[in-house]
mmCIF file of C-alpha atoms in Angstrom:
data_model
loop_
_atom_site.group_PDB
_atom_site.id
_atom_site.type_symbol
_atom_site.label_atom_id
_atom_site.label_comp_id
_atom_site.label_asym_id
_atom_site.label_seq_id
_atom_site.Cartn_x
_atom_site.Cartn_y
_atom_site.Cartn_z
ATOM 1 C CA MET A 1 -6.490 169.394 68.540
ATOM 2 C CA VAL A 2 -4.838 167.587 65.698
ATOM 3 C CA GLN A 3 -1.911 169.987 65.523
ATOM 4 C CA PRO A 4 -0.693 169.461 69.106
ATOM 5 C CA THR A 5 -0.612 165.680 68.425
ATOM 6 C CA ILE A 6 1.387 166.168 65.219
ATOM 7 C CA GLY A 7 3.684 168.589 67.007
ATOM 8 C CA ARG A 8 4.371 166.031 69.734
ATOM 9 C CA VAL A 9 5.122 163.320 67.196
ATOM 10 C CA LEU A 10 7.517 165.574 65.277
ATOM 11 C CA THR A 11 9.259 166.670 68.469
ATOM 12 C CA GLU A 12 9.665 163.049 69.529
ATOM 13 C CA MET A 13 11.069 162.118 66.118
ATOM 14 C CA GLU A 14 13.521 165.025 66.294
ATOM 15 C CA ARG A 15 14.720 163.803 69.706
ATOM 16 C CA GLU A 16 15.234 160.259 68.365
ATOM 17 C CA ILE A 17 17.220 161.550 65.386
ATOM 18 C CA ALA A 18 19.358 163.758 67.636
ATOM 19 C CA ALA A 19 20.054 160.803 69.936
ATOM 20 C CA GLU A 20 21.149 158.635 66.978
ATOM 21 C CA VAL A 21 23.456 161.375 65.707
ATOM 22 C CA ARG A 22 25.036 161.764 69.148
ATOM 23 C CA ASN A 23 25.548 158.012 69.546
ATOM 24 C CA ARG A 24 27.260 157.573 66.177
ATOM 25 C CA PRO A 25 31.025 157.423 66.068
ATOM 26 C CA PRO A 26 32.658 160.452 64.457
ATOM 27 C CA VAL A 27 33.374 160.169 60.743
ATOM 28 C CA HIS A 28 37.029 161.189 61.002
ATOM 29 C CA GLU A 29 37.851 158.902 63.889
ATOM 30 C CA PRO A 30 41.088 156.871 63.613
ATOM 31 C CA HIS A 31 40.643 153.315 62.410
ATOM 32 C CA PRO A 32 40.636 150.479 64.940
ATOM 33 C CA ALA A 33 43.858 148.549 65.484
ATOM 34 C CA ASN A 34 42.650 145.510 63.483
ATOM 35 C CA TYR A 35 41.578 147.615 60.444
ATOM 36 C CA VAL A 36 43.151 146.522 57.163
ATOM 37 C CA PRO A 37 42.898 149.047 54.343
ATOM 38 C CA PRO A 38 41.676 147.710 50.983
ATOM 39 C CA ARG A 39 44.421 146.723 48.603
ATOM 40 C CA VAL A 40 44.621 148.353 45.238
ATOM 41 C CA SER A 41 46.522 146.293 42.734
ATOM 42 C CA ALA A 42 47.537 146.721 39.156
ATOM 43 C CA PRO A 43 45.015 145.656 36.538
ATOM 44 C CA ALA A 44 44.994 141.930 35.877
ATOM 45 C CA THR A 45 45.021 142.354 32.106
ATOM 46 C CA ALA A 46 47.768 143.889 30.063
ATOM 47 C CA MET A 47 47.078 146.783 27.780
ATOM 48 C CA PRO A 48 45.704 145.559 24.425
ATOM 49 C CA ASP A 49 48.073 145.412 21.446
ATOM 50 C CA TYR A 50 45.944 147.687 19.284
ATOM 51 C CA VAL A 51 46.823 150.793 21.351
ATOM 52 C CA GLU A 52 50.077 152.338 22.567
ATOM 53 C CA HIS A 53 50.931 155.488 24.468
ATOM 54 C CA ARG A 54 51.983 158.593 22.607
ATOM 55 C CA ASP A 55 55.157 160.370 23.447
ATOM 56 C CA GLY A 56 54.549 163.291 25.720
ATOM 57 C CA ALA A 57 51.304 162.003 27.290
ATOM 58 C CA THR A 58 51.088 162.782 30.989
ATOM 59 C CA GLU A 59 51.060 159.973 33.537
ATOM 60 C CA ILE A 60 47.446 160.747 34.469
ATOM 61 C CA GLY A 61 46.494 160.755 30.780
ATOM 62 C CA LYS A 62 48.234 157.410 30.240
ATOM 63 C CA LEU A 63 46.579 155.818 33.282
ATOM 64 C CA SER A 64 43.162 157.185 32.331
ATOM 65 C CA ALA A 65 43.520 156.007 28.734
ATOM 66 C CA GLU A 66 44.646 152.549 29.916
ATOM 67 C CA ALA A 67 41.702 152.269 32.302
ATOM 68 C CA VAL A 68 39.237 153.238 29.578
ATOM 69 C CA VAL A 69 40.742 150.920 26.973
ATOM 70 C CA ARG A 70 40.700 148.048 29.494
ATOM 71 C CA GLU A 71 36.999 148.639 30.122
ATOM 72 C CA TYR A 72 36.345 148.669 26.380
ATOM 73 C CA GLU A 73 38.405 145.492 26.000
ATOM 74 C CA ALA A 74 36.485 143.778 28.809
ATOM 75 C CA ALA A 75 33.209 144.764 27.133
ATOM 76 C CA SER A 76 34.533 143.510 23.782
ATOM 77 C CA LYS A 77 35.387 140.140 25.318
ATOM 78 C CA GLU A 78 31.905 139.900 26.831
ATOM 79 C CA ILE A 79 30.430 140.680 23.410
ATOM 80 C CA GLU A 80 32.535 137.902 21.886
ATOM 81 C CA GLU A 81 31.362 135.538 24.629
ATOM 82 C CA MET A 82 27.782 136.445 23.741
ATOM 83 C CA GLY A 83 28.590 135.519 20.153
ATOM 84 C CA THR A 84 29.956 132.172 21.307
ATOM 85 C CA GLY A 85 26.823 131.633 23.383
ATOM 86 C CA LEU A 86 24.705 132.565 20.386
ATOM 87 C CA ILE A 87 26.498 129.986 18.251
ATOM 88 C CA GLY A 88 25.674 127.380 20.894
ATOM 89 C CA LEU A 89 22.029 128.413 20.761
ATOM 90 C CA VAL A 90 22.053 128.232 16.963
ATOM 91 C CA ARG A 91 23.407 124.680 17.184
ATOM 92 C CA GLN A 92 20.599 123.792 19.582
ATOM 93 C CA CYS A 93 18.085 125.289 17.152
ATOM 94 C CA GLU A 94 19.590 123.293 14.300
ATOM 95 C CA ALA A 95 19.322 120.099 16.354
ATOM 96 C CA MET A 96 15.715 120.930 17.211
ATOM 97 C CA THR A 97 15.000 121.585 13.527
ATOM 98 C CA ARG A 98 16.483 118.214 12.569
ATOM 99 C CA ASP A 99 14.418 116.528 15.270
ATOM 100 C CA ALA A 100 11.296 118.375 14.152
ATOM 101 C CA LEU A 101 11.869 117.276 10.545
ATOM 102 C CA ALA A 102 12.305 113.669 11.676
ATOM 103 C CA VAL A 103 9.107 113.883 13.715
ATOM 104 C CA THR A 104 7.334 115.420 10.718
ATOM 105 C CA GLU A 105 8.367 112.448 8.596
ATOM 106 C CA GLU A 106 7.079 110.077 11.277
ATOM 107 C CA LEU A 107 3.804 112.012 11.356
ATOM 108 C CA LYS A 108 3.464 111.711 7.587
ATOM 109 C CA GLU A 109 4.009 107.954 7.842
ATOM 110 C CA THR A 110 1.437 107.697 10.633
ATOM 111 C CA ALA A 111 -1.066 109.706 8.594
ATOM 112 C CA GLY A 112 -0.451 107.347 5.638
ATOM 113 C CA ARG A 113 -1.112 104.325 7.854
ATOM 114 C CA TYR A 114 -4.343 105.924 9.082
ATOM 115 C CA ARG A 115 -5.445 106.498 5.494
ATOM 116 C CA GLU A 116 -4.726 102.857 4.639
ATOM 117 C CA GLU A 117 -6.694 101.758 7.700
ATOM 118 C CA ALA A 118 -9.565 104.056 6.691
ATOM 119 C CA LYS A 119 -9.567 102.510 3.220
ATOM 120 C CA ARG A 120 -9.590 99.007 4.705
ATOM 121 C CA VAL A 121 -12.484 99.833 7.050
ATOM 122 C CA PHE A 122 -14.364 101.551 4.205
ATOM 123 C CA LEU A 123 -14.041 98.500 1.962
ATOM 124 C CA HIS A 124 -14.970 96.163 4.832
ATOM 125 C CA ILE A 125 -18.149 98.124 5.547
ATOM 126 C CA GLU A 126 -19.108 98.188 1.861
ATOM 127 C CA ASN A 127 -18.445 94.436 1.583
ATOM 128 C CA CYS A 128 -20.629 93.822 4.634
ATOM 129 C CA SER A 129 -23.334 95.940 3.043
ATOM 130 C CA LEU A 130 -23.108 93.974 -0.200
ATOM 131 C CA VAL A 131 -23.255 90.654 1.665
ATOM 132 C CA THR A 132 -26.265 91.882 3.666
ATOM 133 C CA ALA A 133 -28.024 92.964 0.474
ATOM 134 C CA GLU A 134 -27.297 89.581 -1.121
ATOM 135 C CA VAL A 135 -28.618 87.768 1.970
ATOM 136 C CA ARG A 136 -31.843 89.814 1.868
ATOM 137 C CA LYS A 137 -32.285 89.116 -1.830
ATOM 138 C CA THR A 138 -31.722 85.383 -1.308
ATOM 139 C CA CYS A 139 -34.144 85.340 1.635
ATOM 140 C CA THR A 140 -36.794 87.103 -0.421
ATOM 141 C CA GLU A 141 -36.346 84.651 -3.313
ATOM 142 C CA LEU A 142 -36.566 81.651 -0.993
ATOM 143 C CA ARG A 143 -39.653 83.050 0.719
ATOM 144 C CA GLU A 144 -41.346 83.477 -2.631
ATOM 145 C CA LYS A 145 -40.518 79.901 -3.630
ATOM 146 C CA ILE A 146 -41.576 78.360 -0.319
ATOM 147 C CA ALA A 147 -44.725 80.295 0.434
ATOM 148 C CA PRO A 148 -47.205 81.416 -2.165
ATOM 149 C CA PRO A 149 -47.693 85.118 -2.422
ATOM 150 C CA ALA A 150 -50.041 86.643 0.125
ATOM 151 C CA LYS A 151 -52.525 87.717 -2.594
ATOM 152 C CA ALA A 152 -53.089 84.149 -3.713
ATOM 153 C CA LYS A 153 -54.160 83.099 -0.195
ATOM 154 C CA LYS A 154 -56.630 85.936 0.166
ATOM 155 C CA MET A 155 -58.419 85.182 -3.095
ATOM 156 C CA LYS A 156 -61.211 82.658 -2.600
ATOM 157 C CA PRO A 157 -62.138 80.497 -5.500
ATOM 158 C CA GLU A 158 -65.439 81.477 -7.058
ATOM 159 C CA PRO A 159 -68.169 78.854 -7.108
ATOM 160 C CA PRO A 160 -68.869 77.414 -10.497
ATOM 161 C CA SER A 161 -71.592 79.192 -12.262
ATOM 162 C CA ASP A 162 -74.604 77.326 -13.629
ATOM 163 C CA GLY A 163 -74.919 79.627 -16.465
ATOM 164 C CA VAL A 164 -77.844 81.624 -15.095
ATOM 165 C CA SER A 165 -77.275 85.153 -14.578
#
C-alpha cells in the first residue's frame, strides 16, 4: 500500500518538473530588444614596474601574465593595507598601555592613602583603648578612696574580752 502512494507522488513530481521545463524560455533564444551586453574594459591599473614582457611572448601569454601579475599586485596592496591597519592597532595598544600605566599609578596612590587611613584608624582605636584603661584605673582608685573596701564592712568588731576563757 505504501508503494502506490510513493509512486503517485513521484509521478506527480515528474509532471511538475516537465511542466517547468516546457514553460522555460529556450537557452539559445535571441536577447530582447532592450538587452545591453556587459561591458568589458581594460584593467584599471597599469602593469607594475617590476615586470615587463619578453620579446617573442604570444599575445595570449602577455595578457595572461598581465592578468596574473595584476592579481598578485592587488593582493600585495591589500597586504600592505593590512600592515597599515596593524600599525593603527599598535598605536591604539600603545595608548591603552599608557593609560593603563597612568591608572596603575593612580591605584598605587589610592592604596597608599588607604594605608595611611588604616594607620590613623589603628592609632585612634589604640588611643581610645588607652584612654578607656586610664578611666577605669582612675575610677577604681577613686572608688577605693571614697568607699572602704567591701571586706572591712563585712567584718564585725569583736566584743571586748573580759579575760576569761
